[in-house]
Amino acid sequence: MSDTLAADLFAPTSIGAIDVTNRIVMAPLTRSRAGMDGVHGPLAVDYYRQRASAGLIVTEATNISQQGRGYAYTPGIYTDAHAEAWREVTDAVHESGGKIVLQLWHVGRVSHFSLQEGGAPPVAPSAIRAGGRVYTLAGDDVPSMPRALEADEIPGLVEDYRNAAHLAKKAGFDGVEVHAANGYLLDQFLRDSTNRRTDLYGGSVGNRARFPIEVVKAVAEIWGADRVGVRISPLSTAIGETPLDSDPQATYGYFVQQLGGLGLAYLHAVEGQLREANAASALDFKALHAAFGGAYIANNGYDRQLAMDAIASGHADMISFGRAFIGNPDLVERLRRNAPLFEAPLTAYYGGGAEGYTDFPTLAD
Ligand code: PHB
């Protein structure tokens, strides 16, 4: 019999340079409640403060440039006004004892000309149109036809990420998470289904991973690698109807192995299809975790028992919960007590004001 204590979902740990009070992460959640200038107001401050008992909050995906925007009312991190608004959020979370990292986002082809500067077409590794829907000021619409990025534009994009990382530091975050998931720009480069380039940024997996790795390195120069995480979702096709890579195990295996060499804070993996129930998957995520070699945050339909088991078995270092955090600001306390969870209605998810955003009660209420 072993006297080793199994790791506990509710016990403190550290992830990279970030000390956390428990192993529960609030996953990034688009809530579409910023201004069209990407600036957050006081509602977002309340929203994040209410959820500060999470061991770690990953903010909603945040545009690194106007070109990176794919949906109306999503926040930005490319002007001083953005950083000042986020500073209110980070102060509130820290005052409440929480930790918070900002998710750096560029949607690539999953956008609409009406959201772009001067009505320009969205950019992508290759000129292949996304499916699905995007949200504009005039309602939802199909994504616009993108144009393929010129190779000499890539350094400017890396600089956009670097600038966003710098502003995130000014805003007082504990770190940043690079969004390389869900068929957005960096994932469009990684997947051979969306990247048909024939230059240094396409073709072999080494070439397809080149730009995402350049981005992570630039961001790590600003923050120190131990305050930078990366999110991947090798199996998600939900956004932009993005087809899978032809060999996700090899592609993401190579990518995370390269990231592992950088000494990052963590790898955050969506272990299946976005928004679906936890299920045995076709991909070996334990092999990805091993190839990365650092801390691992698991996501995708985990419930209390699955989360406790995944932490106890060493499958993951932390577990992130998305939708459960919408309707349960005190999710950590509810999981601790095995209390019932409130299921927020879908209509609350995107857009609007306080209703369905900051008006969900805690057990104590
Ligand atoms: C969404 O807006 O639904 C959304 C945003 C970012 C993601 C996934 C979904 O990574």
Short mmCIF file of C-alpha atoms and ligand atoms in Angstrom, two decimals:
data_model
loop_
_atom_site.label_atom_id
_atom_site.label_comp_id
_atom_site.label_asym_id
_atom_site.label_seq_id
_atom_site.Cartn_x
_atom_site.Cartn_y
_atom_site.Cartn_z
CA MET A 1 0.00 0.00 0.00
CA SER A 2 1.31 3.39 -0.89
CA ASP A 3 1.19 6.21 1.62
CA THR A 4 1.60 8.78 -1.15
CA LEU A 5 -1.26 11.26 -1.08
CA ALA A 6 -3.00 11.46 -4.43
CA ALA A 7 -3.07 14.98 -5.81
CA ASP A 8 -6.22 16.84 -4.85
CA LEU A 9 -8.35 19.05 -7.11
CA PHE A 10 -8.86 21.45 -4.20
CA ALA A 11 -5.25 21.72 -3.04
CA PRO A 12 -2.87 24.52 -4.00
CA THR A 13 -0.14 24.03 -6.57
CA SER A 14 1.91 26.11 -8.94
CA ILE A 15 1.85 26.20 -12.69
CA GLY A 16 5.02 27.66 -14.13
CA ALA A 17 5.73 30.74 -12.04
CA ILE A 18 2.07 31.14 -11.01
CA ASP A 19 0.97 29.91 -7.55
CA VAL A 20 -2.67 28.87 -7.46
CA THR A 21 -4.98 28.03 -4.55
CA ASN A 22 -6.64 25.05 -6.28
CA ARG A 23 -6.43 23.10 -9.55
CA ILE A 24 -9.62 24.48 -11.07
CA VAL A 25 -9.25 26.79 -14.07
CA MET A 26 -11.93 29.06 -15.49
CA ALA A 27 -11.63 28.35 -19.22
CA PRO A 28 -11.67 31.18 -21.76
CA LEU A 29 -15.28 32.13 -22.57
CA THR A 30 -16.36 34.60 -25.23
CA ARG A 31 -19.16 36.69 -23.68
CA SER A 32 -19.29 39.58 -26.18
CA ARG A 33 -19.89 42.36 -23.68
CA ALA A 34 -17.08 44.81 -24.48
CA GLY A 35 -17.63 47.98 -26.50
CA MET A 36 -17.13 47.94 -30.27
CA ASP A 37 -13.80 49.63 -29.45
CA GLY A 38 -12.84 46.47 -27.55
CA VAL A 39 -12.77 48.30 -24.21
CA HIS A 40 -14.29 46.57 -21.19
CA GLY A 41 -16.47 48.46 -18.71
CA PRO A 42 -17.33 47.85 -15.04
CA LEU A 43 -19.57 44.84 -15.79
CA ALA A 44 -16.57 42.77 -16.85
CA VAL A 45 -14.81 43.79 -13.63
CA ASP A 46 -17.74 42.39 -11.60
CA TYR A 47 -17.91 39.27 -13.75
CA TYR A 48 -14.28 38.31 -13.26
CA ARG A 49 -14.23 39.35 -9.58
CA GLN A 50 -17.19 37.05 -8.91
CA ARG A 51 -15.20 34.11 -10.35
CA ALA A 52 -11.87 34.84 -8.62
CA SER A 53 -12.04 31.71 -6.43
CA ALA A 54 -10.92 29.71 -9.50
CA GLY A 55 -7.30 28.70 -9.03
CA LEU A 56 -6.64 30.41 -12.35
CA ILE A 57 -8.83 32.45 -14.68
CA VAL A 58 -8.04 32.45 -18.39
CA THR A 59 -9.81 35.48 -19.82
CA GLU A 60 -12.12 35.36 -22.77
CA ALA A 61 -10.20 35.38 -26.05
CA THR A 62 -8.90 38.91 -26.62
CA ASN A 63 -8.03 40.45 -30.00
CA ILE A 64 -4.37 41.37 -30.48
CA SER A 65 -5.29 43.75 -33.31
CA GLN A 66 -8.35 44.90 -35.18
CA GLN A 67 -7.32 42.51 -37.94
CA GLY A 68 -7.52 39.72 -35.35
CA ARG A 69 -11.18 40.42 -34.56
CA GLY A 70 -13.93 38.09 -35.74
CA TYR A 71 -16.91 38.96 -33.61
CA ALA A 72 -18.57 42.18 -32.50
CA TYR A 73 -18.17 43.23 -28.84
CA THR A 74 -15.11 41.08 -28.14
CA PRO A 75 -12.38 42.83 -26.12
CA GLY A 76 -8.99 43.94 -27.38
CA ILE A 77 -5.44 44.29 -26.08
CA TYR A 78 -3.78 46.59 -28.60
CA THR A 79 -4.32 50.10 -27.21
CA ASP A 80 -3.55 51.78 -23.89
CA ALA A 81 -7.31 52.11 -23.31
CA HIS A 82 -7.59 48.32 -23.55
CA ALA A 83 -4.78 47.85 -21.03
CA GLU A 84 -6.30 50.40 -18.64
CA ALA A 85 -9.69 48.66 -18.77
CA TRP A 86 -8.08 45.25 -18.19
CA ARG A 87 -6.13 46.74 -15.25
CA GLU A 88 -9.45 47.21 -13.42
CA VAL A 89 -10.17 43.52 -13.98
CA THR A 90 -6.78 42.25 -12.81
CA ASP A 91 -6.88 44.48 -9.70
CA ALA A 92 -10.33 43.14 -8.79
CA VAL A 93 -9.27 39.50 -9.25
CA HIS A 94 -6.06 39.99 -7.26
CA GLU A 95 -7.90 41.79 -4.43
CA SER A 96 -10.14 38.71 -4.24
CA GLY A 97 -7.15 36.35 -4.04
CA GLY A 98 -7.30 35.04 -7.61
CA LYS A 99 -4.89 34.71 -10.50
CA ILE A 100 -5.67 35.67 -14.09
CA VAL A 101 -3.95 35.27 -17.47
CA LEU A 102 -5.03 36.95 -20.69
CA GLN A 103 -5.76 34.88 -23.78
CA LEU A 104 -4.14 36.36 -26.91
CA TRP A 105 -6.33 35.88 -29.98
CA HIS A 106 -6.22 36.41 -33.72
CA VAL A 107 -9.14 34.82 -35.56
CA GLY A 108 -7.49 34.74 -39.00
CA ARG A 109 -10.08 33.76 -41.60
CA VAL A 110 -12.97 33.47 -39.12
CA SER A 111 -13.98 37.10 -39.58
CA HIS A 112 -16.02 39.48 -41.66
CA PHE A 113 -14.91 42.47 -43.71
CA SER A 114 -17.24 44.74 -41.72
CA LEU A 115 -15.16 44.08 -38.57
CA GLN A 116 -11.85 44.81 -40.32
CA GLU A 117 -10.07 48.11 -40.78
CA GLY A 118 -11.39 49.80 -43.93
CA GLY A 119 -13.61 46.81 -44.70
CA ALA A 120 -10.55 44.75 -45.70
CA PRO A 121 -10.78 40.99 -46.21
CA PRO A 122 -9.70 38.85 -43.23
CA VAL A 123 -6.25 37.24 -43.45
CA ALA A 124 -5.35 33.54 -43.41
CA PRO A 125 -2.46 31.23 -44.29
CA SER A 126 -4.27 30.40 -47.54
CA ALA A 127 -7.26 31.92 -49.32
CA ILE A 128 -9.75 29.28 -48.21
CA ARG A 129 -13.05 30.50 -46.87
CA ALA A 130 -14.22 29.44 -43.39
CA GLY A 131 -17.66 27.95 -42.81
CA GLY A 132 -19.91 28.60 -39.84
CA ARG A 133 -21.03 32.03 -38.66
CA VAL A 134 -19.44 35.21 -37.37
CA TYR A 135 -21.15 38.02 -35.45
CA THR A 136 -21.19 41.49 -36.94
CA LEU A 137 -22.95 44.70 -35.95
CA ALA A 138 -25.69 43.74 -38.40
CA GLY A 139 -26.20 40.28 -36.87
CA ASP A 140 -24.65 36.97 -37.79
CA ASP A 141 -23.25 36.27 -41.23
CA VAL A 142 -20.94 33.89 -43.07
CA PRO A 143 -17.19 34.56 -42.72
CA SER A 144 -15.79 36.65 -45.57
CA MET A 145 -13.41 35.29 -48.19
CA PRO A 146 -9.90 35.76 -46.72
CA ARG A 147 -6.71 36.72 -48.50
CA ALA A 148 -3.50 34.72 -48.01
CA LEU A 149 -0.87 36.49 -45.92
CA GLU A 150 2.35 37.44 -47.70
CA ALA A 151 5.42 35.91 -46.05
CA ASP A 152 6.78 39.39 -45.40
CA GLU A 153 3.69 40.23 -43.32
CA ILE A 154 4.46 37.50 -40.78
CA PRO A 155 7.05 39.49 -38.79
CA GLY A 156 4.47 42.27 -38.37
CA LEU A 157 1.98 39.78 -36.99
CA VAL A 158 4.56 38.47 -34.54
CA GLU A 159 5.06 42.10 -33.47
CA ASP A 160 1.29 42.46 -32.94
CA TYR A 161 1.43 39.52 -30.53
CA ARG A 162 4.49 40.98 -28.82
CA ASN A 163 2.78 44.36 -28.43
CA ALA A 164 -0.34 42.68 -27.01
CA ALA A 165 1.81 40.68 -24.57
CA HIS A 166 3.51 43.89 -23.48
CA LEU A 167 0.17 45.64 -22.90
CA ALA A 168 -1.06 42.60 -20.96
CA LYS A 169 1.92 42.99 -18.68
CA LYS A 170 1.11 46.68 -18.18
CA ALA A 171 -2.45 45.62 -17.36
CA GLY A 172 -1.24 43.54 -14.41
CA PHE A 173 -1.99 40.00 -15.56
CA ASP A 174 -0.18 37.00 -14.06
CA GLY A 175 0.71 35.74 -17.53
CA VAL A 176 -0.73 35.12 -20.98
CA GLU A 177 -2.14 32.19 -22.89
CA VAL A 178 -1.47 32.01 -26.63
CA HIS A 179 -4.63 30.84 -28.42
CA ALA A 180 -3.49 28.19 -30.90
CA ALA A 181 -6.81 26.33 -30.90
CA ASN A 182 -10.26 26.06 -32.43
CA GLY A 183 -9.39 26.81 -36.03
CA TYR A 184 -8.30 30.42 -35.45
CA LEU A 185 -5.18 31.93 -37.02
CA LEU A 186 -2.39 29.92 -35.38
CA ASP A 187 -4.39 26.69 -35.72
CA GLN A 188 -5.04 27.56 -39.39
CA PHE A 189 -1.27 27.56 -39.86
CA LEU A 190 -0.82 24.25 -38.00
CA ARG A 191 -3.47 22.26 -39.89
CA ASP A 192 -2.71 21.05 -43.41
CA SER A 193 -6.44 21.41 -44.14
CA THR A 194 -6.23 25.22 -43.92
CA ASN A 195 -2.56 25.80 -44.71
CA ARG A 196 -1.68 25.17 -48.39
CA ARG A 197 1.33 27.46 -48.43
CA THR A 198 4.42 26.52 -50.37
CA ASP A 199 6.82 28.91 -48.59
CA LEU A 200 8.65 28.55 -45.25
CA TYR A 201 5.31 28.69 -43.40
CA GLY A 202 3.61 25.78 -45.15
CA GLY A 203 4.17 22.20 -46.26
CA SER A 204 6.06 20.17 -43.65
CA VAL A 205 4.86 20.19 -40.05
CA GLY A 206 8.04 22.05 -39.15
CA ASN A 207 7.05 24.79 -41.57
CA ARG A 208 3.39 24.88 -40.49
CA ALA A 209 4.41 25.22 -36.83
CA ARG A 210 6.99 27.94 -37.60
CA PHE A 211 4.74 30.99 -37.19
CA PRO A 212 2.94 29.70 -34.04
CA ILE A 213 6.34 28.97 -32.47
CA GLU A 214 7.68 32.40 -33.46
CA VAL A 215 4.66 33.93 -31.73
CA VAL A 216 5.14 31.92 -28.53
CA LYS A 217 8.85 32.81 -28.43
CA ALA A 218 8.13 36.53 -28.90
CA VAL A 219 5.52 36.49 -26.13
CA ALA A 220 7.90 34.55 -23.85
CA GLU A 221 10.56 37.23 -24.38
CA ILE A 222 8.16 39.75 -22.84
CA TRP A 223 6.86 37.59 -20.01
CA GLY A 224 9.42 34.89 -19.30
CA ALA A 225 8.42 31.46 -20.60
CA ASP A 226 7.17 30.35 -17.16
CA ARG A 227 4.26 32.81 -17.41
CA VAL A 228 3.16 31.76 -20.90
CA GLY A 229 0.71 28.95 -21.68
CA VAL A 230 -0.57 27.67 -25.03
CA ARG A 231 -4.01 26.30 -25.85
CA ILE A 232 -4.56 23.65 -28.50
CA SER A 233 -7.60 21.68 -29.70
CA PRO A 234 -6.42 19.07 -32.22
CA LEU A 235 -9.92 17.57 -32.61
CA SER A 236 -12.17 20.62 -32.72
CA THR A 237 -13.91 21.50 -35.97
CA ALA A 238 -16.75 23.55 -34.47
CA ILE A 239 -15.45 27.03 -35.27
CA GLY A 240 -15.33 27.98 -38.94
CA GLU A 241 -16.19 24.37 -39.80
CA THR A 242 -12.41 23.93 -39.76
CA PRO A 243 -11.42 20.49 -41.07
CA LEU A 244 -9.04 18.41 -38.97
CA ASP A 245 -5.38 18.10 -39.83
CA SER A 246 -4.69 14.89 -41.77
CA ASP A 247 -2.50 13.61 -38.88
CA PRO A 248 -3.32 15.48 -35.67
CA GLN A 249 -1.22 13.20 -33.46
CA ALA A 250 1.93 13.93 -35.46
CA THR A 251 1.21 17.61 -36.09
CA TYR A 252 0.31 18.60 -32.53
CA GLY A 253 2.89 16.15 -31.16
CA TYR A 254 5.62 18.02 -33.02
CA PHE A 255 4.21 21.40 -32.01
CA VAL A 256 3.97 20.64 -28.28
CA GLN A 257 7.38 18.98 -28.25
CA GLN A 258 8.88 22.19 -29.65
CA LEU A 259 6.95 24.21 -27.06
CA GLY A 260 8.20 21.88 -24.32
CA GLY A 261 11.75 22.91 -25.09
CA LEU A 262 10.88 26.54 -24.27
CA GLY A 263 10.01 25.88 -20.59
CA LEU A 264 6.48 27.27 -20.77
CA ALA A 265 4.07 27.54 -17.83
CA TYR A 266 1.59 25.05 -19.26
CA LEU A 267 -0.11 23.34 -22.17
CA HIS A 268 -3.92 23.68 -22.20
CA ALA A 269 -5.65 21.03 -24.32
CA VAL A 270 -9.26 20.74 -25.44
CA GLU A 271 -9.40 16.94 -25.50
CA GLY A 272 -12.21 16.55 -27.99
CA GLN A 273 -14.77 18.50 -29.96
CA LEU A 274 -15.50 21.95 -28.58
CA ARG A 275 -18.64 22.14 -26.40
CA GLU A 276 -19.26 18.39 -26.39
CA ALA A 277 -19.41 15.94 -23.50
CA ASN A 278 -16.27 14.27 -22.20
CA ALA A 279 -15.65 11.15 -24.22
CA ALA A 280 -12.89 8.71 -25.04
CA SER A 281 -11.09 10.34 -27.92
CA ALA A 282 -9.29 9.15 -30.99
CA LEU A 283 -6.18 11.06 -30.02
CA ASP A 284 -3.61 10.13 -27.37
CA PHE A 285 -3.52 13.25 -25.18
CA LYS A 286 -1.27 11.53 -22.63
CA ALA A 287 1.33 11.29 -25.41
CA LEU A 288 0.92 15.03 -26.11
CA HIS A 289 1.31 15.79 -22.39
CA ALA A 290 4.45 13.62 -22.31
CA ALA A 291 5.88 15.22 -25.46
CA PHE A 292 5.33 18.66 -23.92
CA GLY A 293 6.86 17.59 -20.63
CA GLY A 294 5.50 20.47 -18.52
CA ALA A 295 2.28 21.26 -16.67
CA TYR A 296 -0.93 20.25 -18.44
CA ILE A 297 -4.43 21.72 -18.15
CA ALA A 298 -7.15 19.40 -19.44
CA ASN A 299 -10.47 20.69 -20.81
CA ASN A 300 -13.62 19.27 -22.32
CA GLY A 301 -16.76 18.29 -20.52
CA TYR A 302 -15.09 17.33 -17.24
CA ASP A 303 -17.46 16.94 -14.30
CA ARG A 304 -16.51 16.83 -10.62
CA GLN A 305 -15.65 13.14 -10.49
CA LEU A 306 -13.77 13.08 -13.80
CA ALA A 307 -11.82 16.14 -12.68
CA MET A 308 -10.88 14.67 -9.29
CA ASP A 309 -9.82 11.42 -10.97
CA ALA A 310 -7.77 13.20 -13.64
CA ILE A 311 -5.89 15.16 -10.98
CA ALA A 312 -5.44 12.14 -8.66
CA SER A 313 -4.12 9.95 -11.48
CA GLY A 314 -1.68 12.60 -12.70
CA HIS A 315 -3.41 12.85 -16.09
CA ALA A 316 -3.55 16.63 -15.62
CA ASP A 317 -2.17 19.31 -13.30
CA MET A 318 -5.29 21.44 -13.51
CA ILE A 319 -8.76 21.04 -15.07
CA SER A 320 -10.56 23.87 -16.82
CA PHE A 321 -14.30 24.36 -16.79
CA GLY A 322 -16.02 26.65 -19.26
CA ARG A 323 -19.81 26.67 -19.40
CA ALA A 324 -20.10 25.66 -15.72
CA PHE A 325 -18.44 28.96 -14.77
CA ILE A 326 -21.08 30.99 -16.63
CA GLY A 327 -23.94 30.12 -14.28
CA ASN A 328 -21.88 29.28 -11.17
CA PRO A 329 -19.57 32.11 -10.10
CA ASP A 330 -18.69 30.04 -7.00
CA LEU A 331 -18.04 26.88 -9.01
CA VAL A 332 -15.05 25.93 -6.83
CA GLU A 333 -17.15 25.98 -3.64
CA ARG A 334 -19.96 24.05 -5.33
CA LEU A 335 -17.55 21.37 -6.54
CA ARG A 336 -15.94 21.22 -3.09
CA ARG A 337 -19.33 20.61 -1.46
CA ASN A 338 -20.68 18.50 -4.33
CA ALA A 339 -23.55 21.01 -4.56
CA PRO A 340 -25.83 21.18 -7.59
CA LEU A 341 -24.71 23.30 -10.54
CA PHE A 342 -26.91 25.83 -12.27
CA GLU A 343 -27.10 25.52 -16.04
CA ALA A 344 -27.07 28.98 -17.62
CA PRO A 345 -29.31 29.30 -20.68
CA LEU A 346 -27.62 29.53 -24.08
CA THR A 347 -29.25 32.91 -24.61
CA ALA A 348 -27.03 34.28 -21.81
CA TYR A 349 -23.76 33.35 -23.46
CA TYR A 350 -23.15 36.10 -25.98
CA GLY A 351 -23.90 39.79 -25.77
CA GLY A 352 -26.21 41.90 -23.66
CA GLY A 353 -25.66 43.39 -20.23
CA ALA A 354 -25.69 42.20 -16.63
CA GLU A 355 -28.49 39.74 -17.22
CA GLY A 356 -27.05 36.28 -17.73
CA TYR A 357 -23.58 37.68 -16.98
CA THR A 358 -23.18 38.98 -13.45
CA ASP A 359 -26.56 38.08 -11.93
CA PHE A 360 -26.05 34.40 -11.10
CA PRO A 361 -26.27 33.73 -7.36
CA THR A 362 -23.68 31.93 -5.24
CA LEU A 363 -24.64 29.28 -2.67
CA ALA A 364 -24.12 31.91 0.03
CA ASP A 365 -26.69 34.19 -1.64
C1 PHB B 1 -16.73 31.64 -29.53
O1 PHB B 1 -16.85 32.85 -29.65
O2 PHB B 1 -17.68 30.89 -29.54
C2 PHB B 1 -15.39 31.09 -29.35
C3 PHB B 1 -14.32 31.94 -29.22
C4 PHB B 1 -13.06 31.42 -29.06
C5 PHB B 1 -12.89 30.06 -29.04
C6 PHB B 1 -13.96 29.21 -29.16
C7 PHB B 1 -15.21 29.73 -29.31
O3 PHB B 1 -11.69 29.56 -28.91
#
